[in-house]
Coordinates of C-alpha atoms in Angstrom, one line a residue:
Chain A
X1 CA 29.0 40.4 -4.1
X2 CA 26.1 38.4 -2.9
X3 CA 23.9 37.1 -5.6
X4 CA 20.8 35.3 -6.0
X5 CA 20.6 32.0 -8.3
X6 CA 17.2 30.0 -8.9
X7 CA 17.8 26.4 -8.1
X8 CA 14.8 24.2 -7.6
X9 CA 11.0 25.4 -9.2
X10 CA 8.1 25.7 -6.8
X11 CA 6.3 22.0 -7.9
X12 CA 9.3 20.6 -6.9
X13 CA 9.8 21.9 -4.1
X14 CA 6.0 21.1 -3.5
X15 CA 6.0 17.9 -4.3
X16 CA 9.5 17.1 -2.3
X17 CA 7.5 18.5 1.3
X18 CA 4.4 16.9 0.5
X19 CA 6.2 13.6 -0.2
X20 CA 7.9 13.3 2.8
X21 CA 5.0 13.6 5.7
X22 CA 3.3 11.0 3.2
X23 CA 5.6 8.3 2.4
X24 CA 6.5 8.2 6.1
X25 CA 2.6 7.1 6.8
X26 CA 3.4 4.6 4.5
X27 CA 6.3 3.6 5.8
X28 CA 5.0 3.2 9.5
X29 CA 1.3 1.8 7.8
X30 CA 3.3 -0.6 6.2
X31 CA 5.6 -1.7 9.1
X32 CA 1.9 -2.2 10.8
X33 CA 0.3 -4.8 8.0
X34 CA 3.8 -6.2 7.5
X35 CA 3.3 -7.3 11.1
X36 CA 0.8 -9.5 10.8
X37 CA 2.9 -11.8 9.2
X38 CA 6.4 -10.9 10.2
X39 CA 8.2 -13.7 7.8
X40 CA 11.5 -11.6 6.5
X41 CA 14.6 -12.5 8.0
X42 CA 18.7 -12.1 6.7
X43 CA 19.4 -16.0 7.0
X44 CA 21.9 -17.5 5.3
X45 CA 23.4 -21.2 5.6
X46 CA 20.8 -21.8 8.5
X47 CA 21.8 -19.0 10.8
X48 CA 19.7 -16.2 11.4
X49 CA 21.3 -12.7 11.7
X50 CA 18.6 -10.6 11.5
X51 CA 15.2 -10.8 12.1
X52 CA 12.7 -8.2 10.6
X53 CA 12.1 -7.0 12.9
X54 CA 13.4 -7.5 16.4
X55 CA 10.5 -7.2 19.3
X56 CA 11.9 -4.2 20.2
X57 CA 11.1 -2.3 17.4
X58 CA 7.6 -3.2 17.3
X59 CA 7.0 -1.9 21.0
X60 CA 8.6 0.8 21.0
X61 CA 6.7 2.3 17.4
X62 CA 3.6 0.6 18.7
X63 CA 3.3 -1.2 15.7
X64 CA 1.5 -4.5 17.1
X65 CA -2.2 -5.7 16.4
X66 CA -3.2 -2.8 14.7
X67 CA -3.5 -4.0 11.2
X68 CA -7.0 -2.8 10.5
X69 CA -5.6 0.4 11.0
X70 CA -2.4 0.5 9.1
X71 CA -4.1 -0.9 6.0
X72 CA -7.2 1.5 6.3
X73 CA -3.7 4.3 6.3
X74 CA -1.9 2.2 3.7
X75 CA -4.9 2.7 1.3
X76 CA -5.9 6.1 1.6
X77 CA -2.4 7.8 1.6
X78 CA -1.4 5.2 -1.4
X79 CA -3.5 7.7 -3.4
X80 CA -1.7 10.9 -2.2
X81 CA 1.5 9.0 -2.5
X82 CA 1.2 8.5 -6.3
X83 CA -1.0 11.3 -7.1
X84 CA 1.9 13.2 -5.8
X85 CA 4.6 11.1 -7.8
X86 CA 2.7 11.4 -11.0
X87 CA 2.3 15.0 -10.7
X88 CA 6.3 15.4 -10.2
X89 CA 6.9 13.0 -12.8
X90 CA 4.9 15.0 -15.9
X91 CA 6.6 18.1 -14.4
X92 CA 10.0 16.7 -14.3
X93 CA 9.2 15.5 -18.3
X94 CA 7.4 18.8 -19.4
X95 CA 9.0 21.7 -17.8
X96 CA 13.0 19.8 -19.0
X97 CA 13.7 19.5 -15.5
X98 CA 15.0 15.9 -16.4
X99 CA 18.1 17.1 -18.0
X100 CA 19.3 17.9 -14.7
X101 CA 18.4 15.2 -13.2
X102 CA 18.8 12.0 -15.4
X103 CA 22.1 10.1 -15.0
X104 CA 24.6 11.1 -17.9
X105 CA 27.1 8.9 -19.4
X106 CA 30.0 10.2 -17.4
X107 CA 27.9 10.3 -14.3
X108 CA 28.7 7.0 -13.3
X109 CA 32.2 7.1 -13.5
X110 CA 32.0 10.6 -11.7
X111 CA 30.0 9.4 -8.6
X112 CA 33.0 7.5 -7.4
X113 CA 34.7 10.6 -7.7
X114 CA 31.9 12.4 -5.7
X115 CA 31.8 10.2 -3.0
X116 CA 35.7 10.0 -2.6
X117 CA 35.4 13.7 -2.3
X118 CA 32.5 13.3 -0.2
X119 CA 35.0 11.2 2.3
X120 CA 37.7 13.4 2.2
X121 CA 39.9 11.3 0.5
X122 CA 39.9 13.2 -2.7
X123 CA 40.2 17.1 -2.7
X124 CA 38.6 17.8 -5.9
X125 CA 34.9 17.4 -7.0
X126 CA 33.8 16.8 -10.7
X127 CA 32.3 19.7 -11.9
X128 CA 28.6 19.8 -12.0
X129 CA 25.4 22.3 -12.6
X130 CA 22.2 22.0 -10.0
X131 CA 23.1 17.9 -9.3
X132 CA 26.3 16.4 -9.1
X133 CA 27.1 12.7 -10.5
X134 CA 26.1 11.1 -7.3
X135 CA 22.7 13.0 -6.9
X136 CA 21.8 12.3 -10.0
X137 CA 21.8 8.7 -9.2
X138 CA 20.7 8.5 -6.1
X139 CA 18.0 10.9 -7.0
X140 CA 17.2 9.2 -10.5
X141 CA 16.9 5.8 -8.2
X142 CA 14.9 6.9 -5.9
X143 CA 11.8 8.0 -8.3
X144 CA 12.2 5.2 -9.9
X145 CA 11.8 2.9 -6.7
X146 CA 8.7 4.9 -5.8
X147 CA 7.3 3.3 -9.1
X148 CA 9.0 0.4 -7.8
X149 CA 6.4 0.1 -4.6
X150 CA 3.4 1.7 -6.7
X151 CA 3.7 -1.5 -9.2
X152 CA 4.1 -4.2 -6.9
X153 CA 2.2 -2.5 -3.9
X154 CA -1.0 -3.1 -6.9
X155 CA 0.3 -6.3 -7.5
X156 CA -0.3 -7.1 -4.1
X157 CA -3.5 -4.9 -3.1
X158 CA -5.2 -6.8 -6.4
X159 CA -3.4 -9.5 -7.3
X160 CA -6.4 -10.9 -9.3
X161 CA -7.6 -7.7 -11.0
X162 CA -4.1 -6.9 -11.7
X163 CA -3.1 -9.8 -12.8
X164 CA -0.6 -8.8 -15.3
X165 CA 1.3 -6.8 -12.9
X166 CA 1.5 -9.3 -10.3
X167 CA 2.8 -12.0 -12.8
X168 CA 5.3 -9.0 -13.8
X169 CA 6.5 -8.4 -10.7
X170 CA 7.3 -12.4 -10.2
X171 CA 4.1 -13.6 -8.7
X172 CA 2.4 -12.9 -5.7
X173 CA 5.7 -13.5 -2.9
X174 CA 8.0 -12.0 -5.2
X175 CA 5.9 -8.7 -5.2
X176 CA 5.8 -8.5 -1.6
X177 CA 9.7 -9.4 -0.8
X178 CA 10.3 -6.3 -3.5
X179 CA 7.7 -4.0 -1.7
X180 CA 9.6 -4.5 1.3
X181 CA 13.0 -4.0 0.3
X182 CA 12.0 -0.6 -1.2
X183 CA 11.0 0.4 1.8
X184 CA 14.2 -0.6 3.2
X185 CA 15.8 1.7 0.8
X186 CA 13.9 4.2 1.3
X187 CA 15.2 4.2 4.9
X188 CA 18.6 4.1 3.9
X189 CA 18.1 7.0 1.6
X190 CA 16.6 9.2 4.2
X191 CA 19.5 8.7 6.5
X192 CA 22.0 9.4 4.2
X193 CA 19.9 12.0 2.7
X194 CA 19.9 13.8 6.3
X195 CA 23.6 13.7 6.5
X196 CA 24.4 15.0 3.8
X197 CA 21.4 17.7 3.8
X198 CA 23.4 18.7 7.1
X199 CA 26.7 18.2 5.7
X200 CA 25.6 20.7 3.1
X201 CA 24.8 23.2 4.9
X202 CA 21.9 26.1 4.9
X203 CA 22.3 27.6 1.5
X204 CA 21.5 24.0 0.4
X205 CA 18.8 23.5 2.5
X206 CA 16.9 27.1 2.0
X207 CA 17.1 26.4 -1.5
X208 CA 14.6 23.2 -0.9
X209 CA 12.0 25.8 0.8
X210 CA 12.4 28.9 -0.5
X211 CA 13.9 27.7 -4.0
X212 CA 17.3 29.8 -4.4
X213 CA 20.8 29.8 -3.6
X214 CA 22.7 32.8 -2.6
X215 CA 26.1 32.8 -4.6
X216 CA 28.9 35.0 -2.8
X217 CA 31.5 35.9 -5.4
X218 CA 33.9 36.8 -3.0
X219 CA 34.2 33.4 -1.7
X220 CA 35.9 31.4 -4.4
X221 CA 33.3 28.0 -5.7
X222 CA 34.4 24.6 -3.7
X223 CA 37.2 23.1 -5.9
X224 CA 36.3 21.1 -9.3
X225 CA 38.3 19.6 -11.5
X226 CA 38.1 21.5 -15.4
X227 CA 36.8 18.7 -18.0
X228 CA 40.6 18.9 -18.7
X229 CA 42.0 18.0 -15.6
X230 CA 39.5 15.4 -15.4
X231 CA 40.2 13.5 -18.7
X232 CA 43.7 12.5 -17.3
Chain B
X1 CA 3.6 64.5 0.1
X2 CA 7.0 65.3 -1.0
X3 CA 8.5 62.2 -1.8
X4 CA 6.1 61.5 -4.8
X5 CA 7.9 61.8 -7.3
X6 CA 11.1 59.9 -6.0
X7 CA 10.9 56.1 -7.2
X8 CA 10.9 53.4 -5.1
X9 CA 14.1 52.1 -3.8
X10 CA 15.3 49.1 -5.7
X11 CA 15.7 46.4 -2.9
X12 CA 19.4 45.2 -2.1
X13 CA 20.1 41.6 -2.3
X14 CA 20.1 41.3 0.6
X15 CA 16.4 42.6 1.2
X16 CA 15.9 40.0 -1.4
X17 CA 17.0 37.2 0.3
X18 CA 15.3 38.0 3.5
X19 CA 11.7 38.6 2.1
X20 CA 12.0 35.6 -0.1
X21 CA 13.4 33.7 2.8
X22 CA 10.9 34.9 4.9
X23 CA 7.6 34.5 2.5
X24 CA 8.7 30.9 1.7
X25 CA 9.7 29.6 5.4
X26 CA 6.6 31.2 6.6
X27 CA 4.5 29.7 4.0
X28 CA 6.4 26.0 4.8
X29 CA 5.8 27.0 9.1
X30 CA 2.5 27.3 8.2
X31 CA 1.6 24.2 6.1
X32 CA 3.9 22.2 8.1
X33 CA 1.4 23.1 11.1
X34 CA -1.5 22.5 8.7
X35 CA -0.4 18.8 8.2
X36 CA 0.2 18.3 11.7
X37 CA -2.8 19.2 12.8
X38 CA -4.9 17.5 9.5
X39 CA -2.9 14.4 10.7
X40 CA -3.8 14.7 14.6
X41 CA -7.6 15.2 13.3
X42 CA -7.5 12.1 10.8
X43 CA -5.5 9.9 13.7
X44 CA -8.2 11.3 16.5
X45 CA -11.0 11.3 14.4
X46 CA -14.1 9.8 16.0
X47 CA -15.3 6.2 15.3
X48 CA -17.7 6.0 13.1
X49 CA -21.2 4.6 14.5
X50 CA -21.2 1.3 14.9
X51 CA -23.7 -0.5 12.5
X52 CA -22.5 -2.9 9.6
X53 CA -19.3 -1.5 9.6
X54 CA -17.8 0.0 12.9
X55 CA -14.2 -0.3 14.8
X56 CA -12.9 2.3 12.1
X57 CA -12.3 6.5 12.6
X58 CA -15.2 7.5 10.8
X59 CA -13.2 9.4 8.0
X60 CA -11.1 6.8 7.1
X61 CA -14.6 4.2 7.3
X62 CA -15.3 6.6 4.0
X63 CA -12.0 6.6 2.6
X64 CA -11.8 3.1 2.4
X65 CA -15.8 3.1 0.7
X66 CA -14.5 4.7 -1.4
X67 CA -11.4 3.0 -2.4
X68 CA -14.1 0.4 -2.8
X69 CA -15.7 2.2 -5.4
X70 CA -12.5 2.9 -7.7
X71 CA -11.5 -0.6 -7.6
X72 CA -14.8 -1.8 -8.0
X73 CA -14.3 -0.5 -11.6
X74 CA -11.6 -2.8 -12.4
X75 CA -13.4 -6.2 -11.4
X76 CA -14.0 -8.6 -13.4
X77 CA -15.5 -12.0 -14.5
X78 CA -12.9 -12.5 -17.1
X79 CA -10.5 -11.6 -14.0
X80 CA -9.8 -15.0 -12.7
X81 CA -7.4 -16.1 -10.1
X82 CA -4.4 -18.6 -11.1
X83 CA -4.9 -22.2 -10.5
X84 CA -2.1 -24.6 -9.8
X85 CA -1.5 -28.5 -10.0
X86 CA -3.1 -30.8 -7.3
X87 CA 0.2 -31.4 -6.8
X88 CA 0.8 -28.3 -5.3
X89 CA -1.7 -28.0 -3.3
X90 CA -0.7 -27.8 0.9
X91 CA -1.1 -31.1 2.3
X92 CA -1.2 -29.2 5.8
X93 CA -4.1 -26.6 5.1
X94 CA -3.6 -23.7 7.4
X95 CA -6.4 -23.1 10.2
X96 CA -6.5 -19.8 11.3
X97 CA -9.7 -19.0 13.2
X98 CA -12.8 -20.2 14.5
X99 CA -15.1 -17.7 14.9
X100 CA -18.6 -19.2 14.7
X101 CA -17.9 -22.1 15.0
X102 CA -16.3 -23.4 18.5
X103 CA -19.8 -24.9 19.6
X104 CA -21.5 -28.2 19.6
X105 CA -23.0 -29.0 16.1
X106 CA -25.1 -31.7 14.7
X107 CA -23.9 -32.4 11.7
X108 CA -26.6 -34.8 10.6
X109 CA -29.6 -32.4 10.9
X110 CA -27.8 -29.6 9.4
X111 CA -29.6 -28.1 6.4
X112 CA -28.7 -24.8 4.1
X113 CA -31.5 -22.1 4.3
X114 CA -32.0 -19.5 2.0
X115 CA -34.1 -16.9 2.3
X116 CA -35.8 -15.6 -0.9
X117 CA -37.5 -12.6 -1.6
X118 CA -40.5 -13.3 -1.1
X119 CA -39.7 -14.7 2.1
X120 CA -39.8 -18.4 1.7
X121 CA -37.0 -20.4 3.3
X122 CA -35.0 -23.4 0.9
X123 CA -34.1 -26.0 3.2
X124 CA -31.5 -28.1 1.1
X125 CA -29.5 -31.2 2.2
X126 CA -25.7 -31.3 1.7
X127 CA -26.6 -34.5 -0.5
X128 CA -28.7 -32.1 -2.6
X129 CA -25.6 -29.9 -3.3
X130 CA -23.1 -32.9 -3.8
X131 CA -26.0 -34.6 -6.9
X132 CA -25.2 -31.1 -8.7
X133 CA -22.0 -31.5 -10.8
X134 CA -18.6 -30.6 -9.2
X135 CA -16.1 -28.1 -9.8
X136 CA -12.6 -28.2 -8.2
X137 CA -9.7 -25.1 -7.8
X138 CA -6.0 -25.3 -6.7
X139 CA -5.6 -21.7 -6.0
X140 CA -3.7 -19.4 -3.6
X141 CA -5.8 -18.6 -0.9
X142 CA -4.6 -15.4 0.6
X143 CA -5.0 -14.1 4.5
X144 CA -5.3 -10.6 5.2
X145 CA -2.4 -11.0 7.6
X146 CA 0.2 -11.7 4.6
X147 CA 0.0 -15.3 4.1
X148 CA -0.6 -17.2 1.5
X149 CA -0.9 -20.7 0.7
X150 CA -2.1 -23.4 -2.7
X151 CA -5.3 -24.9 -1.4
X152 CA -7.2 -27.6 -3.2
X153 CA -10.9 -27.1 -2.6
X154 CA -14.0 -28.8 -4.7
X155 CA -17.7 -27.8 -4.5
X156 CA -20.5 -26.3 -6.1
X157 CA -19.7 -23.5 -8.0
X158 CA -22.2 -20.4 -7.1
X159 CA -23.2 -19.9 -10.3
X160 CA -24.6 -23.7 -10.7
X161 CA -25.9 -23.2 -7.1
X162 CA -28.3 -19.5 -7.9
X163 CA -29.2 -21.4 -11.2
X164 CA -30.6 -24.7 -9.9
X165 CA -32.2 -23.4 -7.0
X166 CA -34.3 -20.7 -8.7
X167 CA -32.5 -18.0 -7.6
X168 CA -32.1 -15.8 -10.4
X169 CA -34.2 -13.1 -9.4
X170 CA -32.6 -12.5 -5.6
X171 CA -29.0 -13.2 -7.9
X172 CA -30.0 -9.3 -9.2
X173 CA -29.7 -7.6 -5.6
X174 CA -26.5 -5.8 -4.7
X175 CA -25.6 -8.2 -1.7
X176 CA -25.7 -11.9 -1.0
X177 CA -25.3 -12.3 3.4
X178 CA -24.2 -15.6 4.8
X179 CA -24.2 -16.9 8.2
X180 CA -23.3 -19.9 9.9
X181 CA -25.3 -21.6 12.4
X182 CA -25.3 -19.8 15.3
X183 CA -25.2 -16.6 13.7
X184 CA -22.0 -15.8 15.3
X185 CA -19.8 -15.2 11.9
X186 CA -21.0 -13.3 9.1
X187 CA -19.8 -12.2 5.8
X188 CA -21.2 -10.0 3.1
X189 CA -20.6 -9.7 -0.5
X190 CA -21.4 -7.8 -3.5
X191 CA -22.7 -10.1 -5.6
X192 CA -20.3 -9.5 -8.5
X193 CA -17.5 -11.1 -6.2
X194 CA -20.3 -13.8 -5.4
X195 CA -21.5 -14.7 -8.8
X196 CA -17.5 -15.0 -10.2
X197 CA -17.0 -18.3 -11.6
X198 CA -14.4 -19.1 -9.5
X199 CA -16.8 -18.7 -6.2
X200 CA -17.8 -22.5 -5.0
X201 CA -19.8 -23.5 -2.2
X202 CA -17.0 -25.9 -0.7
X203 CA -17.4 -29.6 0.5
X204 CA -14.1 -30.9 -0.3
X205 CA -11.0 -30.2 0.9
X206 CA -7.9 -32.0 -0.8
X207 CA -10.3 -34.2 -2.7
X208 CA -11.8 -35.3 0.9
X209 CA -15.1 -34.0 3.0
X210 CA -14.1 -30.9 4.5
X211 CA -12.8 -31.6 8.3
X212 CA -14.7 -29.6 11.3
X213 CA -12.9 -26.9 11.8
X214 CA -12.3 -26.0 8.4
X215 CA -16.2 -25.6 7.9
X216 CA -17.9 -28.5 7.4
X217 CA -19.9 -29.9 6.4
X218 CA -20.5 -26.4 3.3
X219 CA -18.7 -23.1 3.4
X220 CA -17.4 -20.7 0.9
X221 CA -14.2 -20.5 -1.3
X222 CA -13.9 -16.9 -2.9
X223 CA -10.8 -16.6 -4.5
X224 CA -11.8 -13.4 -5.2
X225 CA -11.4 -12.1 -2.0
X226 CA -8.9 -12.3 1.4
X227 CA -9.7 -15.3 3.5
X228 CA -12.0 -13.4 6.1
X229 CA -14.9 -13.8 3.7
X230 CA -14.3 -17.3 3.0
X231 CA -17.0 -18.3 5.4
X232 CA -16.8 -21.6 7.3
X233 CA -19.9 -23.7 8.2
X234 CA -22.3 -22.0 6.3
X235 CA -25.9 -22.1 7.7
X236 CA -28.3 -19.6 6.0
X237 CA -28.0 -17.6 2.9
X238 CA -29.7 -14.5 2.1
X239 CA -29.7 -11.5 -0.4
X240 CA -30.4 -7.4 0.0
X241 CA -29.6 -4.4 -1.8
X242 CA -28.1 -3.4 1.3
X243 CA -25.0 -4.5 3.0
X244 CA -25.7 -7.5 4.8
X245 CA -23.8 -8.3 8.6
X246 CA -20.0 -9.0 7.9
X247 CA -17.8 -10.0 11.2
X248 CA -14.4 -8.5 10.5
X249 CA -16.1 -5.3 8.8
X250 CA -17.5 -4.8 11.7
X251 CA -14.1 -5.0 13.2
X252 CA -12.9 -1.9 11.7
X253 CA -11.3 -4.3 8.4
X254 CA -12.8 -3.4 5.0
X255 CA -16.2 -4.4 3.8
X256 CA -14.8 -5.3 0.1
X257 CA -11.8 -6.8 1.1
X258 CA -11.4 -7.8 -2.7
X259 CA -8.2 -9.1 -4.6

């Protein structure tokens, strides 16, 4: 019999859609003021192997000599970007949500055995409630990465008023190499994140929009290991 | 009406999952749309009319006013910019435009006006500036492109300059404007930014007069700002409670442009 199990609350769910439209403004903003001074490469031992970023890219986004524009973008939706952030954060804290979604001890250990099972090469999955062991990393990380590019994104809007941070961050360059790189993760999260969204299939995803899962008991639950099994 | 008194029908799971389904993709259709077309109006959005500001869509002309305004709050005189060791400084300062001043100028007659209130004009030499005592910074001047780089730059410091000149009373408007000769480049600042101790009235470069296309024979160091507002080859100061001509903010860049 089909039944219906809650899985994610309505501010996160919120917060997860309203996220997504924003951070990519500040993704393509960014690429837009990053631009203007296009210094990043992947160089090691005086070879070049990647350039950030290749021509290419820049035409075909239309990123070029716009950077008035991207930073007048870059500084409004910075607001929405951590307004939003801070208001899934004190959720996350007050409502307990962070139980589920905090790395555990064990989680570590039992991401390898995720992913193993993610590739196929294992046929058993650690058990796990709303997050497995890799989520809650990955998921963990990424909030704190978006804190990541709120502190040295202020460390480089206001490097003088916000001193502090800046010097925190590792001065003024150090900031800005950081910045970028989050960004870079962030694009490496959303790809992965989209494969295995569609890996996962539609009960996972409706559960993102309309917040709940459908459990069908006459299906047996994917394979998991008993703590048992698992201590072997 | 017969069927009164028979209760409503408990709804299957299935019904369950369809209405919920239904109210919450609807609900995500619908603000999906909403954001699309919030985002078409914001990236469509008219330019604002051109006047000291212009280039920018006008709602994002206000957005960035008032980003001004919250970060406004956090400035401060204590607030001061790192220095460095002259030995840091680039030998090779970087020269990145020359708006203003491409033309023909005569050095030798040039002369600093400032407009008071009252409407009388200071001529004052470049010698008058250099008999006031000097003040030197090593600091990382920083482009709005994303560039950065230790400059050594000596001068008169602002506050030395309103003080010795008498200009205390114009020092209390919102807005100092400055101008090079030919009127072509312009910058405005609040005068917080302009009266921080770390704002100089620049005639040295790397302990040497400062060379022609880096302004000479005065223009301004703010450390407090991005390099657009570091005016070269100043020729005439003036102050308002409104916000005076500023080249790049009339560009469609920020008026505060502030670090």
């Amino acid at each position: 019999m089909k039944t219906i199990k809650e899985k994610h609350s309505l501010l996160m769910r919120w917060t997860h859609w309203v996220n997504f439209p924003v951070l990519t403004i500040m993704i393509w903003s960014g690429a837009i003021i990053y631009w203007a001074n296009d210094e990043y490469s992947i160089t090691l031992f005086g070879h070049t192997y990647f350039k950030f970023f290749p021509q290419g890219f820049y035409d075909k986004l239309h990123i070029g000599y716009r950077l008035r524009e991207g930073m007048a973008f870059h500084f409004l939706f910075m607001w929405f970007f951590a307004l939003n952030g801070v208001i899934y954060l004190l959720y996350t804290i007050v409502s307990g949500a962070w139980r589920e979604l905090l790395p555990q001890r064990k989680s570590f250990k039992e991401a390898w055995l995720v992913l193993l099972h993610d590739l196929h090469i294992r046929k058993m999955a650690p058990p796990q409630n709303k997050y497995n062991a890799a989520q809650r990393i990955a998921y963990t990380a990424i909030i704190v990465m978006g804190f990541g590019s709120l502190v040295t994104g202020l460390a480089i809007y206001k490097p003088v008023q916000f001193a502090t941070i800046t010097w925190l961050c590792g001065g003024y360059h150090s900031a800005r190499v950081i910045h970028f790189i989050l960004t870079i993760g962030y694009v490496f999260f959303f790809l992965i994140h989209i494969i295995q969204v569609i890996l996962a299939g539609w009960n996972n995803f409706r559960a993102v929009v309309a917040g709940f899962e459908v459990v069908d008991d006459n299906k047996p639950e994917p394979l998991t290991l008993s703590p048992a099994e698992d201590e072997k | 009406m017969k069927n009164s008194n028979t209760p409503k029908k408990e709804l299957t799971v299935q019904q369950k999952i369809n209405r919920r389904s239904f109210i919450s993709f609807g609900v995500f259709g619908l603000m999906g749309v909403a954001a699309y077309k919030g985002w078409n109006w914001l990236y469509n959005a008219p330019r604002e009319t051109a006047g000291i500001t212009a280039g920018a869509r006008a709602p994002m002309r206000r957005a960035l006013n008032q980003t001004e305004l919250a970060f406004r709050r956090f400035f401060s005189n204590n607030h001061l910019v790192k220095t460095y060791p002259k030995s840091m400084a680039a030998k090779n300062v970087r020269h990145n435009s020359d708006v203003g001043v491409k033309d023909h100028f005569d050095i030798a007659a040039w002369k600093l006006q400032v407009t008071r209130s009252n409407g009388e004009v200071l001529q004052i030499t470049i010698d008058q500036i250099k008999a006031l005592p000097k003040t030197e910074i090593v600091y990382d001047f920083k482009c709005v492109e994303g560039w950065d780089q230790i400059q050594y730059w000596g001068g008169l410091k602002m506050i030395d300059f309103i003080e010795h000149f008498g200009l205390a009373q114009e020092a209390t408007l919102a807005y100092m404007g400055l101008m090079t000769p030919n009127r072509q480049y312009q910058v405005g600042l609040d005068m917080p930014s302009a009266l921080h101790p770390q704002t100089i009235l620049a005639y040295e470069m790397n302990g040497k007069p400062i060379p022609g296309n880096h302004g000479a024979p005065l223009r301004l160091i703010i450390p407090v700002k991005y390099g657009i507002k570091n005016i070269k080859r100043i020729g005439s100061i003036a102050f308002s409670n409104n916000r005076p001509p500023d080249y790049w903010a009339r560009q469609g860049y920020d008026y505060y442009s502030g670090l």
